[in-house]
Structure formats: C-alpha cells, structure tokens
Short mmCIF file of C-alpha atoms in Angstrom, two decimals:
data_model
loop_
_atom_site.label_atom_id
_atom_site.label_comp_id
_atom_site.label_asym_id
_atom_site.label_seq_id
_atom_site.Cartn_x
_atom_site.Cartn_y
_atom_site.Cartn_z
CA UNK A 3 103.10 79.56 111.46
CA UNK A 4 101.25 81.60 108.87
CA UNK A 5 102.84 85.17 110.56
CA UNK A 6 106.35 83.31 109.75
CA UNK A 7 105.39 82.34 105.96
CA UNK A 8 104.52 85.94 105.35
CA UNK A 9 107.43 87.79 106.43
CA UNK A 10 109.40 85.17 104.54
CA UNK A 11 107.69 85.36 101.60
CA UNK A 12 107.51 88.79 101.75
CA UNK A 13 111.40 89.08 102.32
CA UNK A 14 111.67 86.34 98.94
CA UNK A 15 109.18 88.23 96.63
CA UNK A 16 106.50 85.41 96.29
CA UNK A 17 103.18 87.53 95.54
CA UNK A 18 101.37 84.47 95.12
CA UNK A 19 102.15 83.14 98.48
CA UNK A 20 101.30 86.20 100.57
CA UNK A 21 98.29 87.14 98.01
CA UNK A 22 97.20 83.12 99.91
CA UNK A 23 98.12 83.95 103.34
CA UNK A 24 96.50 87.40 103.24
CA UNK A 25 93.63 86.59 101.37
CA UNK A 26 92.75 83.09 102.36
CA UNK A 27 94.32 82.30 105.58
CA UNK A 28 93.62 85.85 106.92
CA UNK A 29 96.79 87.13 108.21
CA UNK A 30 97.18 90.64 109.25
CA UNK A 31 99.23 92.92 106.53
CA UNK A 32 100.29 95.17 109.13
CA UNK A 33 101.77 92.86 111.50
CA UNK A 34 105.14 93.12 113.56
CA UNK A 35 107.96 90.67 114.11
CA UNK A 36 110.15 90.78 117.29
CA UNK A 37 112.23 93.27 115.26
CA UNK A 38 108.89 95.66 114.83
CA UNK A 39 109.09 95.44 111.16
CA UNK A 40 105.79 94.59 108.99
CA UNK A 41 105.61 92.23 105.87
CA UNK A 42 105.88 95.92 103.60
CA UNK A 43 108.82 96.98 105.20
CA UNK A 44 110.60 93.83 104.41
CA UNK A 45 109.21 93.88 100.88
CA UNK A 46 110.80 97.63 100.08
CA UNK A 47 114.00 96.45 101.54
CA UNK A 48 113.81 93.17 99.31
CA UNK A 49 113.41 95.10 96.13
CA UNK A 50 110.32 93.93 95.50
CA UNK A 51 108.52 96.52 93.82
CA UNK A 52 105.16 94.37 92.51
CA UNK A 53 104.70 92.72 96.09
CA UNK A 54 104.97 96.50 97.08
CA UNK A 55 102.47 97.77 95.16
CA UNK A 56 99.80 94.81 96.15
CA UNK A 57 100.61 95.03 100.16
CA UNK A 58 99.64 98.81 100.18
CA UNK A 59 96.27 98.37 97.78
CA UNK A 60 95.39 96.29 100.73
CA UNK A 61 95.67 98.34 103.48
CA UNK A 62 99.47 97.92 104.77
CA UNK A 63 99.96 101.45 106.72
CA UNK A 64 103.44 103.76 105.47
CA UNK A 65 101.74 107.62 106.23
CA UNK A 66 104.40 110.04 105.12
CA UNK A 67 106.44 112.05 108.33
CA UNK A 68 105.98 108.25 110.27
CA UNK A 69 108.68 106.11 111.74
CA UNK A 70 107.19 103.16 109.17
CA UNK A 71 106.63 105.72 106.15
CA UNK A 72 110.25 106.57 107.06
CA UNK A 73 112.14 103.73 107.36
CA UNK A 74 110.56 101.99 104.11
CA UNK A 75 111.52 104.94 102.08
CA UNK A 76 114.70 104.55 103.51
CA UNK A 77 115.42 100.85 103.12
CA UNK A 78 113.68 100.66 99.64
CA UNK A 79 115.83 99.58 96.96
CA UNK A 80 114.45 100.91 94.24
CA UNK A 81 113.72 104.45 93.02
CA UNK A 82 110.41 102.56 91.61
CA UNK A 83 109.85 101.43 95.20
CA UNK A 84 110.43 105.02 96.41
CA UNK A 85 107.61 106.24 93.81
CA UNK A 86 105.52 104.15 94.96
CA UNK A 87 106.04 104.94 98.66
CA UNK A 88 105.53 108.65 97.97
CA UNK A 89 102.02 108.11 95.80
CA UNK A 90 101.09 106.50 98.76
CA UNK A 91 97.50 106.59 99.92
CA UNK A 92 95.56 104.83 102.91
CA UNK A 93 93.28 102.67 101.89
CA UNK A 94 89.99 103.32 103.30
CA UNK A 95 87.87 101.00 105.42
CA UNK A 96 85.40 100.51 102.74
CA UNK A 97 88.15 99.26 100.33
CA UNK A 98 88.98 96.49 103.05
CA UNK A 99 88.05 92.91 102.68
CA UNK A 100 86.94 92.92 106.86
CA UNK A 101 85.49 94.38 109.39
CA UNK A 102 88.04 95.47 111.65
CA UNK A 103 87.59 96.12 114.86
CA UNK A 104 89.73 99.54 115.72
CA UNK A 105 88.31 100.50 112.05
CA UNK A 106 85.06 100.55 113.90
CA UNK A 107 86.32 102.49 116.94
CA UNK A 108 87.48 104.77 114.96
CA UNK A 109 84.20 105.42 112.81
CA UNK A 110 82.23 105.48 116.39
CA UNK A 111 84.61 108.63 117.54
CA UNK A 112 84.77 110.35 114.24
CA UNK A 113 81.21 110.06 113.31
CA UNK A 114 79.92 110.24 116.92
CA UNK A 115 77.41 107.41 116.56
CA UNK A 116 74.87 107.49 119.26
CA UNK A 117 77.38 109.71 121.71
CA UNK A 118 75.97 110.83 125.27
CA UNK A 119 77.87 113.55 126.03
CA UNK A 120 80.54 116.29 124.58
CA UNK A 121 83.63 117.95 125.29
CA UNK A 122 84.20 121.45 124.82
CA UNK A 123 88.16 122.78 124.72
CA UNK A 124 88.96 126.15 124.05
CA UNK A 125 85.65 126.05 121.72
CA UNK A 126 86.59 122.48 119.90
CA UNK A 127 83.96 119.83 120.48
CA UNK A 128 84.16 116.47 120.50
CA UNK A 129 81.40 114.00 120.48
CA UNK A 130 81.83 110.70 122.70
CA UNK A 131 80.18 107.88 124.40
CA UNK A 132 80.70 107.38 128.30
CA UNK A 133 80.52 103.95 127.95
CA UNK A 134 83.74 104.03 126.48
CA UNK A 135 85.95 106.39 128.55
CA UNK A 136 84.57 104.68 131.49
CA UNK A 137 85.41 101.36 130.19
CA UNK A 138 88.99 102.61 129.14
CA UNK A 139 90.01 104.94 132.45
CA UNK A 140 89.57 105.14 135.36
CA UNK A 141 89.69 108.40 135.66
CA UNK A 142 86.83 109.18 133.33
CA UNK A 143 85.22 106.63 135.01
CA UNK A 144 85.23 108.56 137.97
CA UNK A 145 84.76 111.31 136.60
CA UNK A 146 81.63 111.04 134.37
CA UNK A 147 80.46 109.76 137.65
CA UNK A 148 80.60 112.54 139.70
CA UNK A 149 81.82 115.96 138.26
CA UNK A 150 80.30 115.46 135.23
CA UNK A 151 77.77 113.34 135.92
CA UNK A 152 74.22 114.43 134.30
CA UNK A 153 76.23 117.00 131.61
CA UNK A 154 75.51 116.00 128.53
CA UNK A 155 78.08 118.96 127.41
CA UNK A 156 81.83 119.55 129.47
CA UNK A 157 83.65 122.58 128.75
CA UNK A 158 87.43 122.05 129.76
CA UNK A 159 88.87 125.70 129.68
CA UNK A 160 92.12 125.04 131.63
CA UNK A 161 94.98 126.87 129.32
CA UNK A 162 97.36 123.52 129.21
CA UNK A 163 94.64 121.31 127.92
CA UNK A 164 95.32 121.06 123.94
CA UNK A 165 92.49 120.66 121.47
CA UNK A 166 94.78 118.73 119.50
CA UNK A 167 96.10 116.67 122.36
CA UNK A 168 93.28 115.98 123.29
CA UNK A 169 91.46 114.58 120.29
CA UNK A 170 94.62 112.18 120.03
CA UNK A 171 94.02 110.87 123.58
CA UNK A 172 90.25 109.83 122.90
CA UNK A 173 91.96 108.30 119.54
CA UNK A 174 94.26 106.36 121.91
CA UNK A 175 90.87 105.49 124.58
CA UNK A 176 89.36 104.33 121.08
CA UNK A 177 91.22 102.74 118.91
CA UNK A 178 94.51 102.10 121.74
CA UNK A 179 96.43 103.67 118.73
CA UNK A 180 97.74 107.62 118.77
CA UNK A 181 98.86 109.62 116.29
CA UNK A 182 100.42 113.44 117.28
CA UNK A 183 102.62 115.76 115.81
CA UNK A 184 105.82 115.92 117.63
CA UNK A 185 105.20 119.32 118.51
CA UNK A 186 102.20 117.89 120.69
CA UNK A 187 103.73 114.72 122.45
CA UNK A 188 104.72 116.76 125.10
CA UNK A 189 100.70 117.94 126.01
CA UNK A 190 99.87 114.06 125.52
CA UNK A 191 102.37 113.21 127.88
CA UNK A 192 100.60 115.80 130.36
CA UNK A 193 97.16 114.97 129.74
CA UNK A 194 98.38 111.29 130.17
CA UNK A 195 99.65 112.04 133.69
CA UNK A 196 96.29 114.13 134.32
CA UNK A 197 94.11 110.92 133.50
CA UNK A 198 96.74 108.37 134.85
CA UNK A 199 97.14 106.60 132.16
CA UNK A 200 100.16 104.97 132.78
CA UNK A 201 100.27 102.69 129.89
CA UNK A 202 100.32 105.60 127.21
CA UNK A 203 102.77 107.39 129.55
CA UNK A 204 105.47 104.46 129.07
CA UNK A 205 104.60 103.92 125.39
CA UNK A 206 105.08 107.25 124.35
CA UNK A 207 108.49 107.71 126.15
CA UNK A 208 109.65 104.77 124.54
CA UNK A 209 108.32 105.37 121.22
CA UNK A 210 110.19 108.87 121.77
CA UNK A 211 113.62 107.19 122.07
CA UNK A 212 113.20 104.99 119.27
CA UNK A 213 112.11 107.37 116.69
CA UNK A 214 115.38 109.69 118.13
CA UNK A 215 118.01 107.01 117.55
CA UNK A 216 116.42 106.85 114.17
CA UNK A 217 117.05 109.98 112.89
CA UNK A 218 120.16 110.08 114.38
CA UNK A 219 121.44 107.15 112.42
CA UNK A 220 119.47 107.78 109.26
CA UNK A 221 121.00 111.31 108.44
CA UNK A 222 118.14 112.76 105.63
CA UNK A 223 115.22 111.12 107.57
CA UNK A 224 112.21 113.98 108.95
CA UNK A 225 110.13 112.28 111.48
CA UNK A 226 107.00 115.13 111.86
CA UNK A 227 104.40 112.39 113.45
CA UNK A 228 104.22 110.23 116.21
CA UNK A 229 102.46 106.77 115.97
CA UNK A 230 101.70 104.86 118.84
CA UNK A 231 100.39 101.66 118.15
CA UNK A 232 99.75 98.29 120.20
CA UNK A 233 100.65 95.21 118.84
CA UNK A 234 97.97 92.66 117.76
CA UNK A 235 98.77 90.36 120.86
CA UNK A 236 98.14 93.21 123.51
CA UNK A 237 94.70 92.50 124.56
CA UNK A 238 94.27 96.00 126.80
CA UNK A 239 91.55 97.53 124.11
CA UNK A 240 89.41 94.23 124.29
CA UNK A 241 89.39 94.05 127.69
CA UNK A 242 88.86 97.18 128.68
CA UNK A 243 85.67 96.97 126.18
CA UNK A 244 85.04 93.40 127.42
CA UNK A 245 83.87 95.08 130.19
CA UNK A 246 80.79 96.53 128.81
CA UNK A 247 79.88 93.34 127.96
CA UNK A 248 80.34 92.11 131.64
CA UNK A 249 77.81 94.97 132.49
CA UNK A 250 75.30 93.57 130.06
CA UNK A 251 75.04 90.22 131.31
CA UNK A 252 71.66 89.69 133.40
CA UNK A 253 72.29 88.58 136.93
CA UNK A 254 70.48 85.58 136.16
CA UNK A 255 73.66 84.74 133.75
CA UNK A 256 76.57 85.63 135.60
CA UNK A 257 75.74 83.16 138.14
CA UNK A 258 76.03 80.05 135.46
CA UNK A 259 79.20 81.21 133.65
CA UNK A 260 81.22 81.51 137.33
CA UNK A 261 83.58 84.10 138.21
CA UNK A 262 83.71 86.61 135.05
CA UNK A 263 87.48 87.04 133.11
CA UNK A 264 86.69 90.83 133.67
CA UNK A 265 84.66 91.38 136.41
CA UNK A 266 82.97 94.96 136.37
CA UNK A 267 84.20 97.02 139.70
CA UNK A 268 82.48 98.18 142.17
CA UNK A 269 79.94 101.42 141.10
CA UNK A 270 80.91 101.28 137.29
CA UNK A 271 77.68 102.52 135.36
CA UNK A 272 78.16 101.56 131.45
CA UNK A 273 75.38 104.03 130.69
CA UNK A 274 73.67 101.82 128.59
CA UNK A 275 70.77 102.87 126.19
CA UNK A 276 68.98 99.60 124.79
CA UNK A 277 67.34 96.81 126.33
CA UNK A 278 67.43 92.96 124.41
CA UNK A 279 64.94 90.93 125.85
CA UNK A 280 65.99 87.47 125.27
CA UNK A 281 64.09 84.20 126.01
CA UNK A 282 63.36 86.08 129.35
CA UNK A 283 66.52 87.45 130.14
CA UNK A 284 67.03 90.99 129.90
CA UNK A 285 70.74 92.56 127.92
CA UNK A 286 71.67 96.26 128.64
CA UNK A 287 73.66 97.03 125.82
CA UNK A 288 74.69 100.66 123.69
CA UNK A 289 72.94 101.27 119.79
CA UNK A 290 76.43 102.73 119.41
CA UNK A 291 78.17 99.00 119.45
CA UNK A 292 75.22 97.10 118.07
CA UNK A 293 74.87 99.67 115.34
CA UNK A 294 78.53 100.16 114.54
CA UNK A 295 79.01 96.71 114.30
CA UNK A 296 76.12 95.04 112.42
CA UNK A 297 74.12 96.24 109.70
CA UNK A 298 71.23 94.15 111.03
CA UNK A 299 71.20 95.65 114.31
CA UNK A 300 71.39 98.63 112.56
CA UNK A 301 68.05 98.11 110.36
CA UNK A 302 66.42 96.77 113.18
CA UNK A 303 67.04 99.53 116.01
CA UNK A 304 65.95 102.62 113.56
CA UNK A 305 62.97 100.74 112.19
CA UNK A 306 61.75 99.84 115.05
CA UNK A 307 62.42 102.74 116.96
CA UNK A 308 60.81 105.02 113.87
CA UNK A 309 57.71 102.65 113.62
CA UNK A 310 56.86 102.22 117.25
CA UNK A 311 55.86 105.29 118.73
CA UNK A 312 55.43 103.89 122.45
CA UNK A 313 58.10 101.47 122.59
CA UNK A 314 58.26 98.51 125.23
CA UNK A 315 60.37 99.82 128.00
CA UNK A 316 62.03 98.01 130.82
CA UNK A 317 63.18 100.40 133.59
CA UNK A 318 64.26 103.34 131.57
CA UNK A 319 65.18 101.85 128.60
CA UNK A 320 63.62 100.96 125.58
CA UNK A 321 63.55 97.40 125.03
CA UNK A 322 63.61 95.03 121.70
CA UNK A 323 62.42 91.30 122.10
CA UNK A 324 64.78 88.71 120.05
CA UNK A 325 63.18 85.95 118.34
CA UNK A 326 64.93 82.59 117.15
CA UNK A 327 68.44 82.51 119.99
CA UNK A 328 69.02 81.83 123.59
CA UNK A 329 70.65 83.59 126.25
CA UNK A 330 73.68 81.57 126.10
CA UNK A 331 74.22 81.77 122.17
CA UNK A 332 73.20 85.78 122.72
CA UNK A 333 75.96 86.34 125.07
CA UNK A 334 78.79 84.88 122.69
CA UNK A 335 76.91 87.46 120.41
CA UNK A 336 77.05 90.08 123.02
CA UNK A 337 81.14 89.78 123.88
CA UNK A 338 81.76 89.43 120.30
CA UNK A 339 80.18 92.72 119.74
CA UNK A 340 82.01 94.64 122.52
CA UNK A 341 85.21 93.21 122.08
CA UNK A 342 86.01 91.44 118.97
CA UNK A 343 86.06 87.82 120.79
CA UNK A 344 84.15 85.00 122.57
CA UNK A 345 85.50 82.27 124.49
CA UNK A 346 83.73 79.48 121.94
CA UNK A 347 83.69 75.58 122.01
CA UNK A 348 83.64 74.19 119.02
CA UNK A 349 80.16 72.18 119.97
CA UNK A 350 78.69 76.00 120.09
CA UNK A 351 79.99 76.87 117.21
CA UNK A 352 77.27 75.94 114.77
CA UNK A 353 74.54 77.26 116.91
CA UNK A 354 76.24 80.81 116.69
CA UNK A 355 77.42 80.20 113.02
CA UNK A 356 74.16 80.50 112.05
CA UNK A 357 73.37 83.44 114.15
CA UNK A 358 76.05 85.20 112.91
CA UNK A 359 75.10 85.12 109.34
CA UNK A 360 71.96 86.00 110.09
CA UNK A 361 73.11 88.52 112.08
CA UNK A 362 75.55 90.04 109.21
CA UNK A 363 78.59 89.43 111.46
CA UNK A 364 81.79 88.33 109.49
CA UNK A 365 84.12 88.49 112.16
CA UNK A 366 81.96 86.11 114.40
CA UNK A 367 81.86 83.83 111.53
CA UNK A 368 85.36 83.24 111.31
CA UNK A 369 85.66 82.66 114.85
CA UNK A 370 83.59 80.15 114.80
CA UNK A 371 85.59 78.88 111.49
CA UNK A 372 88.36 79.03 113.86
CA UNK A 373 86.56 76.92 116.25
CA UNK A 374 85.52 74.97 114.01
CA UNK A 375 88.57 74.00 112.45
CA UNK A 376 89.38 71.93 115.74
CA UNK A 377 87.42 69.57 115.21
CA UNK A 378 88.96 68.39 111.85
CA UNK A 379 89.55 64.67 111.50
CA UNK A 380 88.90 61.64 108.68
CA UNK A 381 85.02 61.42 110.35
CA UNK A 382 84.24 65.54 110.21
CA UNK A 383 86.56 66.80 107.20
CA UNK A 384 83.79 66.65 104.54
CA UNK A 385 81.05 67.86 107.01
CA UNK A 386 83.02 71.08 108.00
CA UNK A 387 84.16 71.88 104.81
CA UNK A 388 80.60 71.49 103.71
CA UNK A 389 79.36 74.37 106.28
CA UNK A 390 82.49 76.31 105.20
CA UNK A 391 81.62 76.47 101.15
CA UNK A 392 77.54 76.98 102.76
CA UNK A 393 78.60 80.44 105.17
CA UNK A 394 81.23 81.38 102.52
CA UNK A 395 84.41 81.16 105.09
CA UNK A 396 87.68 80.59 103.27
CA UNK A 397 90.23 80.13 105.70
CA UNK A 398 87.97 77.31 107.38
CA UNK A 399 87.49 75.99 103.47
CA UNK A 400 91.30 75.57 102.73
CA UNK A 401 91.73 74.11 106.08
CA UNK A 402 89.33 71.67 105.07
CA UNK A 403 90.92 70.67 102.11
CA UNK A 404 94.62 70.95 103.30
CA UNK A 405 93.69 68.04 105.46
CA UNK A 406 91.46 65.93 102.69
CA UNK A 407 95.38 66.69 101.05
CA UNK A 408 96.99 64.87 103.74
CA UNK A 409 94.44 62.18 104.68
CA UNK A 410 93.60 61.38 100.86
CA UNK A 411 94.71 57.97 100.96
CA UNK A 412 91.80 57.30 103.15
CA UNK A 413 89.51 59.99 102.32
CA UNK A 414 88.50 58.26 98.88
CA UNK A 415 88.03 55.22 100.73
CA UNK A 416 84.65 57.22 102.16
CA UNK A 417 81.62 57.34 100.76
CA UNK A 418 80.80 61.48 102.04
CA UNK A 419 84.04 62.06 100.55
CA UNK A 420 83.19 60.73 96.83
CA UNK A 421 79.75 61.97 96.92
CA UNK A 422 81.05 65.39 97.66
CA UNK A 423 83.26 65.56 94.39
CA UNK A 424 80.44 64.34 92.87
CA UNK A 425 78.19 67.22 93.56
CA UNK A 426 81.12 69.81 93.32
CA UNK A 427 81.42 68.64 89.00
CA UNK A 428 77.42 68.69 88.73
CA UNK A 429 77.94 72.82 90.61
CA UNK A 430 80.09 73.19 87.73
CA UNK A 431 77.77 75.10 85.09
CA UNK A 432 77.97 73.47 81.61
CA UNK A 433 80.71 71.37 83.12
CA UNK A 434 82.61 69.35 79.87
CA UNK A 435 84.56 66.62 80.38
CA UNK A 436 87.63 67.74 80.99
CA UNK A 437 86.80 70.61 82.88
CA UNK A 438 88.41 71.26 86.41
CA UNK A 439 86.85 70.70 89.69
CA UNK A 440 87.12 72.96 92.68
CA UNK A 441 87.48 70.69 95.24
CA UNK A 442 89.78 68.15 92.92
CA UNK A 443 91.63 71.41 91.95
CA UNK A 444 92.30 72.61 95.94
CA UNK A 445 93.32 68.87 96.93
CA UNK A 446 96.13 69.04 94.48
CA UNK A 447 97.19 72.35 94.97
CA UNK A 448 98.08 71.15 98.88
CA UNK A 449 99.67 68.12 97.89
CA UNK A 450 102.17 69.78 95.88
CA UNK A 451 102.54 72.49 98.41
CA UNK A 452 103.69 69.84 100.62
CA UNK A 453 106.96 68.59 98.60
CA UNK A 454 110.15 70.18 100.13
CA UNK A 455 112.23 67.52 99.25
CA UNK A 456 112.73 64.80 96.96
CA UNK A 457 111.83 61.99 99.30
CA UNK A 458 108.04 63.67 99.66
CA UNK A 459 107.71 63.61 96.00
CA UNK A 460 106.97 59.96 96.05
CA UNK A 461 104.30 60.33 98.82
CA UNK A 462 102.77 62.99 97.07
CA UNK A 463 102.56 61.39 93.42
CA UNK A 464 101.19 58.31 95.17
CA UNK A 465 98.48 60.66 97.34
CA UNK A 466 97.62 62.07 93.17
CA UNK A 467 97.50 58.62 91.96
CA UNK A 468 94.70 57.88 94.97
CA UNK A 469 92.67 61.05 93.99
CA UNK A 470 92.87 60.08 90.35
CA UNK A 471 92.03 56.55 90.66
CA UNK A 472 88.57 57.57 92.76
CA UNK A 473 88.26 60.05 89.34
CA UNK A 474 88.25 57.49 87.54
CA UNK A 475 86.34 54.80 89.46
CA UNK A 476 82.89 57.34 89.75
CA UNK A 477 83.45 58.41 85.99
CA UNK A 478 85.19 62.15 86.39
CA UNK A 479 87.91 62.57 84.36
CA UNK A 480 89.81 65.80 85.17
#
C-alpha cells in the first residue's frame, strides 16, 4: 500500500520516493500508523534532516507546545533537525497543492461565509451556519429549533460557558479537530457534557492520558496545547455533513436511489438558502458549501444574484436554473460538495469528470480518477490514460502507465498503444532525435521500479527490449 511505502521511505530517507507518493500518488503527509506516528515524525527520528525540511514545506503539522511538535523535537537526531523544528511554520492553505476538505471548514467558521446566525458569550461573537451545528449535534439541532429558533443573534451569558472553550468546540463541530490550551480542556469537557457530545467527551479523556504519560517519561518535554484530531478513516465529519446533502435531494430522487446511507431524522430543517433547478428537479442547498467549495459556484451565485434584481424564486428561496447536467450526475455533484465523497461507478465517471472540470472541482476529479482507475485493462489502458493527460489528473496518469509497464509485452502489439507514442514525440516542441518522450520516459521508470531481485531483472530487460523494438519499428529513436 502507498500509506506503507511512505512511512518506510520516510523511516529510510528516500526524498525521491515520498516526493512520488506525496506528489503523484496523493498520499496524505499527515497520516497516522497504528502507532499514531506521521511520515515527519519518523523522518526526525531517522536523522533525516533534507526529507525534514521538504515534509513540513508541504504542509506536515509539528505546532510548538503539541504532543507531535513535542515528540519530534524530542526524537530528532540532529541539532539541524531541531532547528528546523523550531523555525517551524504552518503552511497555509493557499501554499497547498489541494483542496482539502477540513481546510474548507475551517475557512467557512473563521471567515463566516454566508452564516445565519451568531453567538454572543460574555461579549465574544461568533459567526456560524445552522446548517452545520444541526448537522453535527443533536443538541443544536434541537436547539436552533426551538429556543433559538428565528434569532439570528444568541447571547449565552451563563458564567461557566468559556469564550475560548467555546470557539474550540465549533472548531471541533467544523473541522472534527480541537485545539485548547490545557488550562481550558476542563470547560471543553463541560460544554461537551452540556451538548452531549459523547464522542469529544471520550477523545479528550483519552488524549488527556496520553499526553500525561508523555511528559512523564520525556522529563524536559512542556505540553501547553491540546490537539484532538480524528484519523483520516473516521468518517463521523462526512457523515454528519452527508446529511445536508440527504436534505437536498428532491423527493422525486430519493425514491430512485432506495433507502438513503444517512437518512435525515425526523423534523431536521437544514436551513437551506439556494434553490438549483435542475432538468426539473428542484436542490435545496447552502451558498456557504457551494461557495466555499467551488470558485464557479462562487462566480455564478454573486453575479447572478448582483445582476438580477427580482430573482426566480421557488417557495422562499431564490432559485438558479442549471444548464448542460442531469439530476443524477447533479447529485454526485451535490454529496461531493457536502461531504467530500460520492458513491461513483466507474460507467458515471466520465459524465461527472467533465462536470467537475467545468465545475472547478479538483477533488471530484480525482474521485472519479479513482473510479476510473478500475477499469484498467490491455482494451482501456491507453483510453484512460488519454482522459487522465486531457483533465490533468496525475495519480490516474501514473496508474495508467504503471500498467502499460507491466502489460508492455502486449501493449506494443496494439495499434492505440503505438499511435499514442506517436503523438506524445510530435507534443514534444522542437523534438530532436534523440530527445526523450514522456510516455516512453514513465514506462521505463515503472519497469525498473519493479526489479527487487535478480530474477526480475531478466523480465524487465526483456519488457525494455519490447518498448525499444516498437521505437524502432515506427522510427523513434530515444
């Protein structure tokens, strides 16, 4: 698996093989292994002070005060490592190569994109969106639907509520992640009884005991923050969110896609604030997620909104008609949008490829790469990876050609196959003889990936001896 290559590679010092995995295979820098280390961690303990440096310019996590800052200072072993550590800063979203997700959550609590109503304590407001503590407790669920219902400001005066604590519980209903000064866990762990969250309850108290055996056993070691912080498996934040998108569905919808994976219960409102009208079939959605999440939405909700004085409406909502996409292609869109993922067959997957560029979605596109990277065989190979160099998806592209590495033998029996080296020299600007070609150049690069031992090196020279001998036969030399 590509998780176990990195922490391997990561633990033997190969930049060149996690700079791949991270930046072509898309792996997760800040991912945990059973032990709930991450690839940097490993990398300080390794010694390996230029594998350090590239892991935190993009975007693994070590925040001074934390139990990861902490124990990578501690483990490093070099003072160079330790510099390095200490200069530390966080990479900002903007630096990042994707979109991610709880990046997004956070910008929608910090900026306050679109937010329906505000919280007052002890004079400290914060700007939120219903949609989202509904979807996230059940308490504010209730609560926004009742008490507060109507307020579009609540002032919570009560002396054991903490400003502080408080703005790192809507992190946590945000982003599931929580960060708190140890001085504060203890009015998180009373505001998490309050709104019976249960979850964060148990997942603080844990995280407690850890961080206190810690320090106990690394004399020297401050610990001055708390992070709470789900790993990537844990699927509570999409779900919860997933349920927005449940809401949206027309009723027309739900009927054809059977019993929903998330089905919305009984008197949820999602409060929601925009109308898509598609081939008939009415979405209510939130600007706040189609916004937040794609440019294009973005464009086309405050132009249209700006330039149309007396909007369509359906019920009380204004409404935007979608040209060029079906309901069924819209609703992949729609889940996507609300909770980073879409249950797609790879048969759909072109239909919503295309949407998804259009649509300036990135993270869509490479689930549909994903899907799309099923259907790989001697027949599809050079049609996929023809749709992965057109929509620009890498991980789907080097999946393509680590099979063509694999299957070459019969690959330059194919006629698709030699035509597209063909066109990938005449792409090649000024191209001279002896110049390289992509496709020739990835091809090789898997086949020699692939020797272990010296038994494959046979199979793989005779694999290069194929390639070269197609080379040859349509007049490439390279």
């Amino acid at each position: 698996m590509d998780t176990s290559d990195l922490f391997a590679s990561c633990r033997k010092g190969d930049v060149g093989r996690v700079r791949y995995l991270l930046e072509q295979r898309d792996v997760e820098v800040n991912v945990r292994d059973k032990w709930d280390s991450t690839p940097l961690y490993y990398a300080c303990l390794c010694g390996h002070e230029e594998l350090v440096l590239y892991l935190l310019a993009n975007g693994a996590r070590c925040e001074a005060n934390t139990f990861d800052g902490e124990r990578c200072l501690y483990g490093a072993l070099s003072d160079g490592i330790r510099r390095a550590l200490r200069d530390y800063k966080q990479v900002t979203s903007s630096c990042r190569r994707r979109d991610y997700y709880v990046d997004f959550l956070r910008r929608l609590l910090e900026q306050g994109l679109h937010s329906d109503v505000a919280f007052v304590v002890h004079g400290k407001p914060f700007r939120v969106h219903r949609c989202v503590l509904g979807a996230r407790s059940g308490y504010f669920a209730n609560m926004l639907d009742t008490k507060w219902k109507g307020k579009s400001v609540v002032a919570l005066r009560h002396p054991l509520i903490n400003p502080v604590a408080f703005g790192a519980l809507l992190q946590y209903l945000y982003t599931g992640r929580l960060d708190v000064g140890v001085e504060h866990v203890s009015d998180c762990e009373r505001l998490a009884k309050q709104c019976q969250l249960w979850g964060l309850l148990g997942d603080l108290e844990a995280k407690c005991e850890k961080v206190s055996e810690f320090v106990a056993s690394k004399p020297g070691t401050c610990v001055k923050v708390l992070t709470i912080e789900p790993p990537p498996e844990d699927p509570r934040l999409r779900e919860d969110l997933a349920l927005l998108a449940d809401c949206a569905l027309p009723p027309e919808l739900r009927g054809d896609l059977g019993e929903l994976p998330f089905p919305c219960p009984d008197g949820f409102h999602s409060c929601p604030d925009v109308c898509f009208r598609v081939d008939g079939c009415s979405f209510l959605c939130h600007k706040a997620f189609f916004c937040g999440r794609s440019d294009y939405f973005r464009a086309l909700l405050d132009d249209h909104f700006r330039e149309s004085e007396e909007p369509e409406v359906s019920g009380d909502l204004p409404t935007i008609t979608l040209q060029g996409i079906s309901p069924g292609v819209f609703t992949h869109v729609l889940y996507y949008i609300y909770s980073d993922h879409t249950e797609l067959a790879p048969e759909a997957a072109y239909d919503v490829l295309s949407v998804a560029d259009m649509y300036l979605l990135p993270g869509l596109k490479r689930l549909c790469g994903r899907s799309l990277a099923q259907l790989l065989d001697e027949d599809s190979v050079v049609g996929v990876w023809r749709v992965a160099k057109l929509f620009r998806l890498a991980r789907l592209e080097d999946q393509c050609t680590e099979y063509m590495a694999k299957a070459i033998e019969k690959l330059v029996e194919r006629e698709d196959f030699a035509e597209a080296v063909r066109e990938e020299a005449a792409a090649v600007a000024a191209r001279q003889e002896t110049d390289s070609i992509p496709l020739v150049d990835d091809i090789r690069f898997h086949v020699a990936s692939t020797v272990q031992t010296y038994s494959a090196i046979e199979e793989a020279q005779q694999r290069l001896r194929a390639l070269e001998d197609l080379l040859v036969a349509i007049g490439l030399d390279c």
